[in-house]
XYZ file of C-alpha atoms in Angstrom:
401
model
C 67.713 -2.602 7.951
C 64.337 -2.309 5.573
C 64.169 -6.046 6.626
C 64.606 -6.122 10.344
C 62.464 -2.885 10.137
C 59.370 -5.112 8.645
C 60.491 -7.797 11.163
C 59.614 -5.630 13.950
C 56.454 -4.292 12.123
C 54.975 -7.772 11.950
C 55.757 -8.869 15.798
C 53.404 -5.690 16.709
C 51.259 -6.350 14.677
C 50.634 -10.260 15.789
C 50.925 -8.518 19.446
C 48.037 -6.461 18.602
C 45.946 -9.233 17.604
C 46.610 -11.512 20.170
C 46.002 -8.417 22.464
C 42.621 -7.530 20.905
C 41.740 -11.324 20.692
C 42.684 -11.543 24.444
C 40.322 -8.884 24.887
C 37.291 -9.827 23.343
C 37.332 -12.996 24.722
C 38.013 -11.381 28.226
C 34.948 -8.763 27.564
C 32.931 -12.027 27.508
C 33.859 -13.160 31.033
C 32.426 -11.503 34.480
C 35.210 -11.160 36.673
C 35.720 -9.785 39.972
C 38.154 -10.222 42.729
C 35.123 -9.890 45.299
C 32.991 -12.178 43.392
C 30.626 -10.261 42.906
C 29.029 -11.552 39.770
C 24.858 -11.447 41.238
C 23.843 -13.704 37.420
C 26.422 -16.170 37.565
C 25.465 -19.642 36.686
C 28.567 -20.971 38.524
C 27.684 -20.472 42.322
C 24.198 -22.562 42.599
C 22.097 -21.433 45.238
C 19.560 -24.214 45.450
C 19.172 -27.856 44.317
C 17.807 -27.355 41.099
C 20.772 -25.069 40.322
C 23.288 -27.648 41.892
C 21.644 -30.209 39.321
C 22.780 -27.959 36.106
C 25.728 -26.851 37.281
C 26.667 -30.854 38.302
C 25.758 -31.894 34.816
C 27.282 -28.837 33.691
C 31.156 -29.909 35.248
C 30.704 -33.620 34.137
C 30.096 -32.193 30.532
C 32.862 -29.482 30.835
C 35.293 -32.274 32.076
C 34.529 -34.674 29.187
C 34.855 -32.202 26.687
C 38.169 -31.391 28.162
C 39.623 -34.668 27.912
C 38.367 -34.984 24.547
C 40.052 -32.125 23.600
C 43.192 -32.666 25.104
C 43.313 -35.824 23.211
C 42.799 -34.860 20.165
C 44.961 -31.711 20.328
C 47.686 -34.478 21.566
C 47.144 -36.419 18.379
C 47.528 -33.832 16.382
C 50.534 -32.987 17.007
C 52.157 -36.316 17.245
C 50.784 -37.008 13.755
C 52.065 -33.718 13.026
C 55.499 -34.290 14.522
C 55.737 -37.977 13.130
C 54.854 -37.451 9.620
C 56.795 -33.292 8.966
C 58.829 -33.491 6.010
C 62.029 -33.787 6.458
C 65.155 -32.131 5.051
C 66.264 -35.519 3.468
C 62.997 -36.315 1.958
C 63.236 -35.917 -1.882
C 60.065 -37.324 -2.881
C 56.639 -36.311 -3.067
C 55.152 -39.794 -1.692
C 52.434 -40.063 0.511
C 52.440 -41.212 4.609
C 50.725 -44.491 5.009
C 47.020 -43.616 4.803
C 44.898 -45.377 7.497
C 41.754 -45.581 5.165
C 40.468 -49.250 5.311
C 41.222 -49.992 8.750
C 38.162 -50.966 9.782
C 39.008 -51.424 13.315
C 40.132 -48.047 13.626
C 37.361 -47.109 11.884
C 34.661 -48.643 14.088
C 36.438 -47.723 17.166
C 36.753 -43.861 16.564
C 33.130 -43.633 15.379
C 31.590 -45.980 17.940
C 34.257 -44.438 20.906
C 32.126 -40.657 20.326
C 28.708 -42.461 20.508
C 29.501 -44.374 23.633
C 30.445 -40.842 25.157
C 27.294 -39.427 24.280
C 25.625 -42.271 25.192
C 26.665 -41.463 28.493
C 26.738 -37.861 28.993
C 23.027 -38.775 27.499
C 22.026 -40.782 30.977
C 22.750 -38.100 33.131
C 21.303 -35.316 30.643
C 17.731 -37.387 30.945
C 18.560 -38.127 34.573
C 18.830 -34.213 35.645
C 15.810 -33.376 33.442
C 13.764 -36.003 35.016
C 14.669 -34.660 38.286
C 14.023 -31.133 37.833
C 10.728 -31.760 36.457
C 9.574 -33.398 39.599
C 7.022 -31.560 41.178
C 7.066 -31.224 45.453
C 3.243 -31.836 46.530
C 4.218 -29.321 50.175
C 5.604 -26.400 47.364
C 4.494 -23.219 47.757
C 2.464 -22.107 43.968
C 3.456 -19.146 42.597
C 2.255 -17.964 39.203
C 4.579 -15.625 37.201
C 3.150 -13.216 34.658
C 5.454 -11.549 32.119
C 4.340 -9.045 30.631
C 5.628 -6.113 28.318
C 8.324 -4.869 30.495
C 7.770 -6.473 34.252
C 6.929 -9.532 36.189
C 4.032 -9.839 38.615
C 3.800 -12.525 41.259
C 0.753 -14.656 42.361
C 0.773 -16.615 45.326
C -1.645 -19.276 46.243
C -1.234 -18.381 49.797
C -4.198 -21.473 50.763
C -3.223 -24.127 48.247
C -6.842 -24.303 47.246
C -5.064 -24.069 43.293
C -6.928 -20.882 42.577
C -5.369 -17.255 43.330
C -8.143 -15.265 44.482
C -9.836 -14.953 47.620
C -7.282 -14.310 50.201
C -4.378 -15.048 48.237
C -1.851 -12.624 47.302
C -2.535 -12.383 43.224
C -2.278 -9.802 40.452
C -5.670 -8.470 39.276
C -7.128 -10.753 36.438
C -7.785 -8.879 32.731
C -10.500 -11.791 32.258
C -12.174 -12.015 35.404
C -11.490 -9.349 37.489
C -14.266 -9.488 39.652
C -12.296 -11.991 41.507
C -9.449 -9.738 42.620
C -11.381 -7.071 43.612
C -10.056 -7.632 47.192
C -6.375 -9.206 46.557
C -3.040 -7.657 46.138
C -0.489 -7.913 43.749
C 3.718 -8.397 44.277
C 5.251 -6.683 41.090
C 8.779 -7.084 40.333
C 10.010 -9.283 43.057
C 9.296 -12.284 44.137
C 9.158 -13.779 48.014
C 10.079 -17.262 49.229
C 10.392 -19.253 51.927
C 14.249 -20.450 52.080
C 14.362 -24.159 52.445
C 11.132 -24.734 51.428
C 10.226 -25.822 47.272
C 8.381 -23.643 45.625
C 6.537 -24.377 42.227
C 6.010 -21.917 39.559
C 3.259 -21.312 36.829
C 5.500 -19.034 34.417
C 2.518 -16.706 31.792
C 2.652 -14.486 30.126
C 0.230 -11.367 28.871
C 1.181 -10.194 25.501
C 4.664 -12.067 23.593
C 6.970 -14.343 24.720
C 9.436 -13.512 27.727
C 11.715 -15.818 29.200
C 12.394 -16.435 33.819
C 15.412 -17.087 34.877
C 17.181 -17.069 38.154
C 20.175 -18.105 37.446
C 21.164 -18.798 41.104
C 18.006 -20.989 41.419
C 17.419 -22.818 38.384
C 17.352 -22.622 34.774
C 15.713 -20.481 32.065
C 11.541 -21.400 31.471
C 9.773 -19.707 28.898
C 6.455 -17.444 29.368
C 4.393 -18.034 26.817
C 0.907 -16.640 25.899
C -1.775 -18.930 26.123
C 0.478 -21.291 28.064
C 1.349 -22.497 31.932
C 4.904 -23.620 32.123
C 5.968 -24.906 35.427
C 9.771 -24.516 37.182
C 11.019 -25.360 40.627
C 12.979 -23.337 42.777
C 14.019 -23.588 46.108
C 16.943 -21.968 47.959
C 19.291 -23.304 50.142
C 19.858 -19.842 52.408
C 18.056 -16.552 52.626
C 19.781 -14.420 50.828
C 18.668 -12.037 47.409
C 18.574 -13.279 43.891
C 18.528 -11.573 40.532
C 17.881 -12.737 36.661
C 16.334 -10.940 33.873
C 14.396 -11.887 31.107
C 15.945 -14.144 28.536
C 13.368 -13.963 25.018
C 14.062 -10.881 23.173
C 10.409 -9.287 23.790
C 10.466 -5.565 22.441
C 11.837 -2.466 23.406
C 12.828 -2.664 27.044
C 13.679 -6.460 26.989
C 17.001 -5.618 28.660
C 15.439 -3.574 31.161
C 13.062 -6.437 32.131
C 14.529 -7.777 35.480
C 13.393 -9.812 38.266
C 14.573 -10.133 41.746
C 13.851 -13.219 44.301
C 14.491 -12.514 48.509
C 14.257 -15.763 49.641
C 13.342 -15.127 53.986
C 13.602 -17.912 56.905
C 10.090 -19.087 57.199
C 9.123 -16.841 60.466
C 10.261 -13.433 58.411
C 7.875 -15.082 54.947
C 4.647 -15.484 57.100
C 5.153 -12.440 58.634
C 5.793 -10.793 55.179
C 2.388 -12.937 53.626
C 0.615 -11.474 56.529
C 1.841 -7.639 55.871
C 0.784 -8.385 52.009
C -3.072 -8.781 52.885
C -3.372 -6.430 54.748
C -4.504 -3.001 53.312
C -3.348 0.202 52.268
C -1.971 2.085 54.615
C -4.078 5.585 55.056
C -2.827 8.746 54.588
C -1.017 10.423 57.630
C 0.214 13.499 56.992
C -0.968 16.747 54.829
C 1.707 15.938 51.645
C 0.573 12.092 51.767
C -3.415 13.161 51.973
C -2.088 15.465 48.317
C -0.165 12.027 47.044
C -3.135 9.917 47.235
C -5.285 12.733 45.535
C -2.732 13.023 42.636
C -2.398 9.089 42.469
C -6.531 8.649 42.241
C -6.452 11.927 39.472
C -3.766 11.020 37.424
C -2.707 6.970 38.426
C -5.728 5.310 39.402
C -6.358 4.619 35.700
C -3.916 1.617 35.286
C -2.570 1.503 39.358
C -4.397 -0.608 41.697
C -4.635 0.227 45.512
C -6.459 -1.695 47.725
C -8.996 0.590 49.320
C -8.266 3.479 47.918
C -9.708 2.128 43.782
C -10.685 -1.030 44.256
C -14.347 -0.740 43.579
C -13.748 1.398 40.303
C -10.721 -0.897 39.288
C -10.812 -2.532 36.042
C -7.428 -3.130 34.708
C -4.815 -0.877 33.415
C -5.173 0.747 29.575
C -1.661 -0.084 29.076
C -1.684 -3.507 25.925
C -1.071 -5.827 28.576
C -4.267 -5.327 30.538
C -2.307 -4.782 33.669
C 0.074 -2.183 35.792
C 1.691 -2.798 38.909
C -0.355 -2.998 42.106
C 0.826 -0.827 44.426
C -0.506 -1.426 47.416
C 2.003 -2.418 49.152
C 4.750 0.176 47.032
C 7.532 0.773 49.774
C 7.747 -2.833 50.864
C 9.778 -3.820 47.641
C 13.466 -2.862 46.561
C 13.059 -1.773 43.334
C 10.453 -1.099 40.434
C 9.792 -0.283 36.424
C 11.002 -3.872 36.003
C 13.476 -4.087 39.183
C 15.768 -1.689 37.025
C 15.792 1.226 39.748
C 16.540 0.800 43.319
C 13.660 2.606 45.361
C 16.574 2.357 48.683
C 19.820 2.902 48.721
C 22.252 0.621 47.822
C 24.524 0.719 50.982
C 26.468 -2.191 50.389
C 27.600 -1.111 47.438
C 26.624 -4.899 46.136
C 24.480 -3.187 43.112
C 21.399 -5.693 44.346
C 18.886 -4.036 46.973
C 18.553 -6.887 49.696
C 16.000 -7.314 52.205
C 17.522 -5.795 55.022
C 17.951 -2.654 52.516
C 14.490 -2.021 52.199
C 12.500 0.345 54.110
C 16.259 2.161 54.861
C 17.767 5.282 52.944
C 15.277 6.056 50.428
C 17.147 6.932 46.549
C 14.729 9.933 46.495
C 16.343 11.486 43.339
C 16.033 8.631 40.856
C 12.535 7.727 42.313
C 11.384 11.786 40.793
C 13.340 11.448 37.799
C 11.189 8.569 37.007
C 7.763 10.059 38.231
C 8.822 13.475 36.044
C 9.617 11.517 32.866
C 9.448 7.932 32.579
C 10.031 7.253 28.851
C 12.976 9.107 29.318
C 14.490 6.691 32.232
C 13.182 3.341 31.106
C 12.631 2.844 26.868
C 8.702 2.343 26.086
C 6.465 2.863 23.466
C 4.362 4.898 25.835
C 2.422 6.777 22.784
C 1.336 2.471 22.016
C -0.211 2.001 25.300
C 3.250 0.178 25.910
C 4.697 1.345 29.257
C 3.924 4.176 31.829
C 3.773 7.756 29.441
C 4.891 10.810 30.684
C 2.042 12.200 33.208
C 3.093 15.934 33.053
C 3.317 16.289 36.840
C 4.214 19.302 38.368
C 7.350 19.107 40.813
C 4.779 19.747 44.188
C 2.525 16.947 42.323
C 5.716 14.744 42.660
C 7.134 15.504 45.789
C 3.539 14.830 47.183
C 3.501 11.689 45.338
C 6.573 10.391 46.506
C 5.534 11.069 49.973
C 2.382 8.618 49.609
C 4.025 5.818 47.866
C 6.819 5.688 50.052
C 4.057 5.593 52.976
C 2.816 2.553 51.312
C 4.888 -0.221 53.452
């Protein structure tokens, strides 16, 4: 009985491993039965992305046949060569060591497969480093913990005058009368697009998984990435380089529009601020220039007494153009409701239901939504607004379309 008792004890206990093993390798995988998985690498969007994930499945399937074989000769060896119950010696299998055919041809078979996966390695690199000369130019700015978007709207190679850019910390004389995209980018679907990937303070990492791979943005340093892709649609990533406090609340979103909707969305980016037309909109643009003005940029409303945000970076969101975007403080929060349920605000969301409640929490306490060293100059700090200071400020930056 003691026996069969410690029996049983030991098959739970191997089914409790395999169980928790099971688990953590399943708490590693995204899986849903309505695919929704928005940062999958697995469903390219674009033809950079169907480049990786091509090389990706030739490399998967050699490693599976390797593996296969090798787990095969395993256990034949292991079958062949078990002791068996009439064996009464202690002598050794014929060892293979010498046989220099066998030799050669297991070291040089792993070299020629390398070899090869090599070609199409260089191949795919080669080809995503090409660079289309009829690409829209966007420069990406990381910064500590959002992107901002530059567009060189006249492919003149310099953002500024008339081009949709981020105010410059060095010269910002320039973009006195520009306007920044924070947070998400816009595209034309179908079309390439090239981007300059900086950054303003350490190193952060883009990557739109749907759309290409991972590029590094470094200070000091223009790295360049193609995207294009294939549909309109939405696309999410997040940054990639472990870059301080909020690095997993660093997020960037992509709506990629048929060309007619992009122009018309270029068009609605130039133009300015929209002017106050009610009563609680005329208080929300007196709070913002009293208590906002300081690192915010709106066109016409502080452009002339703009000089870049006191935050490290040198630089807060523009928000000019506020309520025409999805999301904000690093595309964590959705400014409109999610109706879809798909957990990604996309284009035709925007400008809808607006997610009123999370949009005050935010405005009433920032450090306390989003983690930031606010006290280091590192994030938005906590502007002690009263609750008819933020109800009037809501009302002007959701007027800002």
């Amino acid at each position: 009985m003691h026996r069969f008792r410690s029996v049983v004890g030991s098959a739970r206990v191997r089914s409790f491993g395999l169980l928790a093993l099971a688990g953590l390798v399943l708490s590693g995988c995204a899986m849903s039965l309505d695919g929704d998985t928005p940062q999958t690498t697995l469903e390219p969007e674009g033809p950079a992305a169907a480049k990786i994930d091509g090389l990706s499945d030739l490399t998967f399937i050699i490693a599976a046949v390797v593996f296969v074989l090798v787990e095969v000769g395993v256990l034949f060896v292991a079958w062949k060569f078990r002791k068996r119950k009439d064996d009464t010696g202690d002598e050794l299998p014929e060892q293979l060591h010498g046989n220099t055919k066998l030799e050669i041809g297991w070291t040089a078979l792993p070299a020629v497969i390398l070899a090869f996966l090599a070609v199409f390695t260089v191949s795919t690199i080669l080809d995503l480093a090409e660079d289309s000369e009829d690409a829209t130019r966007i420069r990406v700015v990381g910064q500590q913990w959002w992107w901002s978007y530059d567009y060189d709207i006249d492919g003149d190679g310099v953002y500024a005058d008339g081009d949709v850019v981020t105010p410059g910390i060095e010269n910002p004389e320039e973009y006195e009368t520009d306007i920044e995209v924070a947070n998400e980018m816009v595209i034309p679907a179908g079309r390439p697009v090239t981007l300059e990937i900086e950054a303003r303070d350490v190193i952060h990492s883009f990557w739109i998984p749907a759309l290409n791979g991972k590029k590094d943005a470094v200070p000091g340093r223009t790295h360049f990435l193609s995207l294009e892709a294939d549909e309109p649609g939405t696309y999410v990533g997040q940054c990639t380089e472990y870059c301080g406090l909020s690095h997993a609340y660093m997020r960037m979103v992509v709506h990629a529009l048929p060309e007619d909707e992009y122009e018309a969305w270029v068009q609605e980016q130039l133009a300015p601020a929209n002017e106050p037309e009610t009563a609680e909109e005329q208080a929300g643009l007196e709070v913002f220039e009293g208590r906002c003005a300081s690192c915010h940029l709106v066109e016409g409303v502080n452009t002339d007494t703009y000089e870049g945000a006191t935050v490290v970076p040198g630089a807060a969101p523009n928000l000019t153009h506020f309520a025409s975007r999805g999301t904000y403080a690093g595309s964590i929060f959705n400014l409109w409701q999610d109706t879809d349920g798909s957990d990604v605000i996309e284009w035709a969301e925007i400008g809808g239901e607006l997610n009123r409640n999370q949009l005050e929490a935010w405005l009433r306490n920032p450090p306390a939504e989003k983690p930031m060293a606010a006290d280091e100059n590192r994030g938005m700090p906590n502007l002690g607004l009263s609750e008819a200071d933020i109800d009037s400020l809501v009302a002007y930056l959701t007027s800002l379309d």
